[in-house]
Coordinates of C-alpha atoms in Angstrom, one line a residue:
M1 CA -2.5 38.6 -15.9
L2 CA -3.4 35.2 -16.8
S3 CA -4.8 34.4 -19.8
Q4 CA -8.3 33.0 -19.8
N5 CA -6.8 29.9 -22.5
F6 CA -4.6 29.4 -20.1
I7 CA -6.6 29.3 -17.2
V8 CA -8.9 26.8 -19.3
K9 CA -6.2 24.2 -19.7
S10 CA -5.2 24.4 -16.2
L11 CA -8.5 23.5 -15.2
M12 CA -8.9 20.3 -17.4
L13 CA -5.1 19.4 -16.6
I14 CA -6.3 19.5 -12.8
S15 CA -9.6 17.7 -13.5
L16 CA -8.1 15.1 -15.5
L17 CA -5.5 14.5 -12.5
A18 CA -8.7 14.7 -10.1
F19 CA -10.3 11.7 -12.3
S20 CA -7.2 9.5 -12.8
Y21 CA -6.8 9.5 -8.9
F22 CA -10.4 9.0 -8.3
I23 CA -10.2 6.0 -11.0
L24 CA -6.9 4.4 -8.9
I25 CA -8.5 4.6 -5.8
N26 CA -11.6 2.8 -6.3
S27 CA -10.1 -0.1 -8.1
T28 CA -7.9 -0.5 -5.7
V29 CA -11.1 -0.5 -3.4
I30 CA -12.9 -2.5 -5.6
S31 CA -9.9 -4.7 -5.5
D32 CA -10.2 -5.2 -1.8
N33 CA -13.8 -5.9 -1.3
N34 CA -13.2 -8.6 -3.8
Q35 CA -10.5 -10.2 -1.6
I36 CA -12.9 -9.7 1.8
I37 CA -15.9 -11.2 -0.1
Q38 CA -13.8 -14.2 -1.5
N39 CA -12.3 -14.8 2.2
K40 CA -16.1 -14.9 3.3
Q41 CA -17.1 -16.9 1.2
L42 CA -14.4 -19.6 2.1
Q43 CA -14.8 -19.3 5.6
D44 CA -18.8 -19.7 5.1
L45 CA -18.3 -22.7 2.5
S46 CA -15.6 -24.4 5.5
R47 CA -17.7 -23.8 8.1
T48 CA -20.5 -25.8 6.7
M49 CA -18.6 -28.7 5.6
V50 CA -17.2 -28.7 9.1
R51 CA -20.4 -28.7 10.7
Q52 CA -22.2 -31.2 8.3
A53 CA -18.5 -33.9 9.0
A54 CA -18.9 -32.8 12.5
L55 CA -22.7 -34.6 12.4
F56 CA -21.7 -37.2 10.9
S57 CA -19.4 -37.9 13.5
V58 CA -22.0 -38.2 16.5
E59 CA -23.1 -41.5 16.4
N60 CA -19.5 -42.8 15.6
I61 CA -18.6 -41.4 18.6
K62 CA -21.3 -42.2 20.8
Q63 CA -20.4 -46.0 19.9
D64 CA -16.8 -45.7 20.6
N65 CA -16.5 -46.8 16.4
H66 CA -12.8 -45.6 16.2
E67 CA -12.7 -47.3 12.8
G68 CA -16.0 -45.3 11.5
L69 CA -14.3 -42.2 12.8
L70 CA -11.1 -43.0 11.0
Q71 CA -13.1 -43.6 7.9
L72 CA -14.7 -40.1 8.1
A73 CA -11.0 -38.6 8.5
N74 CA -9.6 -40.1 5.6
N75 CA -12.6 -39.5 3.8
L76 CA -12.1 -35.4 4.3
A77 CA -8.8 -35.5 3.9
T78 CA -9.2 -37.3 -0.1
E79 CA -10.7 -33.5 -0.9
P80 CA -8.5 -31.9 -3.2
L81 CA -8.7 -28.6 -0.9
V82 CA -8.4 -30.7 2.5
F83 CA -4.8 -30.8 4.1
D84 CA -5.9 -33.3 7.2
A85 CA -8.5 -34.0 9.3
T86 CA -8.4 -34.8 13.7
I87 CA -11.2 -35.8 15.8
Y88 CA -10.8 -35.5 19.4
D89 CA -13.2 -36.9 22.5
A90 CA -13.9 -33.8 24.7
E91 CA -10.9 -33.7 27.0
G92 CA -8.7 -33.4 23.8
G93 CA -7.3 -36.7 23.3
I94 CA -7.1 -38.3 19.8
L95 CA -9.8 -40.5 18.5
A96 CA -8.9 -40.8 15.0
K97 CA -6.6 -38.7 12.7
S98 CA -6.5 -39.2 8.5
D99 CA -3.0 -40.8 7.7
N100 CA -1.2 -37.7 6.6
A101 CA -2.6 -35.6 9.8
L102 CA 0.1 -33.1 11.6
T103 CA 0.3 -31.7 15.0
A104 CA -1.7 -28.3 15.3
S105 CA 1.8 -26.8 16.0
Q106 CA 3.1 -28.3 12.7
I107 CA 0.2 -27.4 11.1
T108 CA 0.4 -23.6 11.9
G109 CA 4.2 -23.5 11.4
L110 CA 4.9 -22.5 15.0
N111 CA 8.0 -24.3 15.3
T112 CA 9.5 -22.8 11.9
P113 CA 10.7 -19.1 11.5
L114 CA 7.7 -16.4 10.7
S115 CA 5.3 -19.4 10.8
I116 CA 6.8 -20.2 7.2
D117 CA 4.8 -23.7 7.0
G118 CA 1.5 -22.4 8.0
I119 CA 1.2 -19.9 5.3
G120 CA -1.7 -20.9 2.5
R121 CA -3.5 -22.8 5.4
Q122 CA -6.5 -22.8 7.3
Q123 CA -7.9 -24.4 10.4
L124 CA -11.4 -25.3 11.8
I125 CA -12.5 -26.3 15.1
E126 CA -15.8 -27.7 15.3
P127 CA -17.8 -29.0 18.3
I128 CA -19.1 -32.3 18.0
I129 CA -22.5 -31.9 20.6
K130 CA -25.5 -34.0 20.5
E131 CA -28.1 -33.2 22.6
D132 CA -26.2 -30.3 24.0
R133 CA -23.6 -32.6 25.7
L134 CA -19.9 -32.0 24.4
L135 CA -18.7 -35.1 22.5
G136 CA -15.4 -33.8 21.2
F137 CA -14.1 -31.9 18.4
L138 CA -13.3 -32.0 14.8
R139 CA -9.8 -30.0 13.4
V140 CA -9.8 -29.5 9.6
T141 CA -7.2 -28.1 8.0
F142 CA -7.8 -26.5 4.8
E143 CA -5.2 -25.6 1.4
K144 CA -6.4 -22.0 1.4
S145 CA -4.2 -20.8 -1.0
T146 CA -5.3 -23.7 -3.4
L147 CA -8.6 -21.8 -3.5
T148 CA -7.8 -18.3 -3.4
G149 CA -4.7 -18.9 -6.0
F150 CA -6.8 -19.2 -9.1
A151 CA -9.7 -16.1 -8.0
N152 CA -6.1 -14.1 -6.8
H153 CA -4.6 -14.5 -10.5
H154 CA -8.2 -13.5 -12.2
Y155 CA -8.4 -10.4 -10.2
R156 CA -4.6 -9.4 -10.8
K157 CA -5.3 -9.9 -14.1
S158 CA -8.5 -7.2 -14.0
D159 CA -6.1 -5.1 -12.1
R160 CA -3.7 -4.8 -15.0
L161 CA -6.5 -4.7 -17.5
M162 CA -8.1 -1.6 -15.6
F163 CA -4.8 0.4 -15.5
G164 CA -4.1 -0.1 -18.9
M165 CA -7.7 1.3 -20.1
L166 CA -6.8 3.9 -17.5
V167 CA -3.4 4.8 -19.2
I168 CA -5.3 4.1 -23.0
S169 CA -7.5 6.8 -21.8
L170 CA -5.1 9.4 -20.6
V171 CA -2.8 8.9 -24.0
S172 CA -5.9 9.4 -26.0
G173 CA -7.2 12.7 -23.9
M174 CA -3.5 14.0 -24.4
M175 CA -3.7 13.4 -28.3
I176 CA -7.3 14.5 -28.5
M177 CA -6.0 17.9 -26.7
A178 CA -2.5 18.2 -29.4
L179 CA -5.1 17.4 -32.2
L180 CA -7.4 20.2 -31.4
R181 CA -4.9 22.8 -30.2
K182 CA -3.0 22.0 -34.0
R183 CA -6.3 22.5 -35.6
E184 CA -6.9 25.6 -33.8
R185 CA -3.7 27.0 -34.7
S186 CA -3.7 25.5 -38.4
S187 CA -7.5 27.9 -38.3
K188 CA -5.6 31.1 -37.8
P189 CA -4.9 33.6 -40.7
V190 CA -1.1 33.4 -42.0
T191 CA -0.8 36.9 -41.2
T192 CA -1.8 36.1 -37.3
L193 CA 0.6 33.5 -36.9
F194 CA 4.1 35.4 -38.1
G195 CA 2.8 38.6 -35.4
G196 CA 0.9 40.2 -38.3
K197 CA -2.4 42.0 -38.4
A198 CA -5.4 39.2 -38.3

């Protein structure tokens, strides 16, 4: 028949393993949720920037001002997080593009194995509309990896700290259990320790 002491220790060990599993699972969930929130914020900010740039290009398209459109595209491309910008008419013809602009297939890396050239880049296309009339499109490529790299570094650092604290908690728990067991043994009478009567 199992002793009461063995059952209590087994329950404590099972509880410790369950708590550890719970912490590990939730730390992963927290990390994934942070990534989702970060991507959503990046998407919203990028979309807002492209939408505002599209509004600025309306008058230049109506006036057929290619110099103004070229200046807008180059100004967008000078932003640290923007790789290039291209403005199209309603039929898809190029009206203006930044000096470093590449084609859509080059940007996405469709011509390279596993689309490796497109890794870390995000393209947004915004219609240019005036009074419900489609005037053209604005395509902007963002260097997504530049923005997310800094945040990802801190997320990974937080994960390592969390796992480190978990390991320290487990080791501390085992040390406390070992100290309590040693104290319990030392408190027994000497005759009991040697198999005699208490």
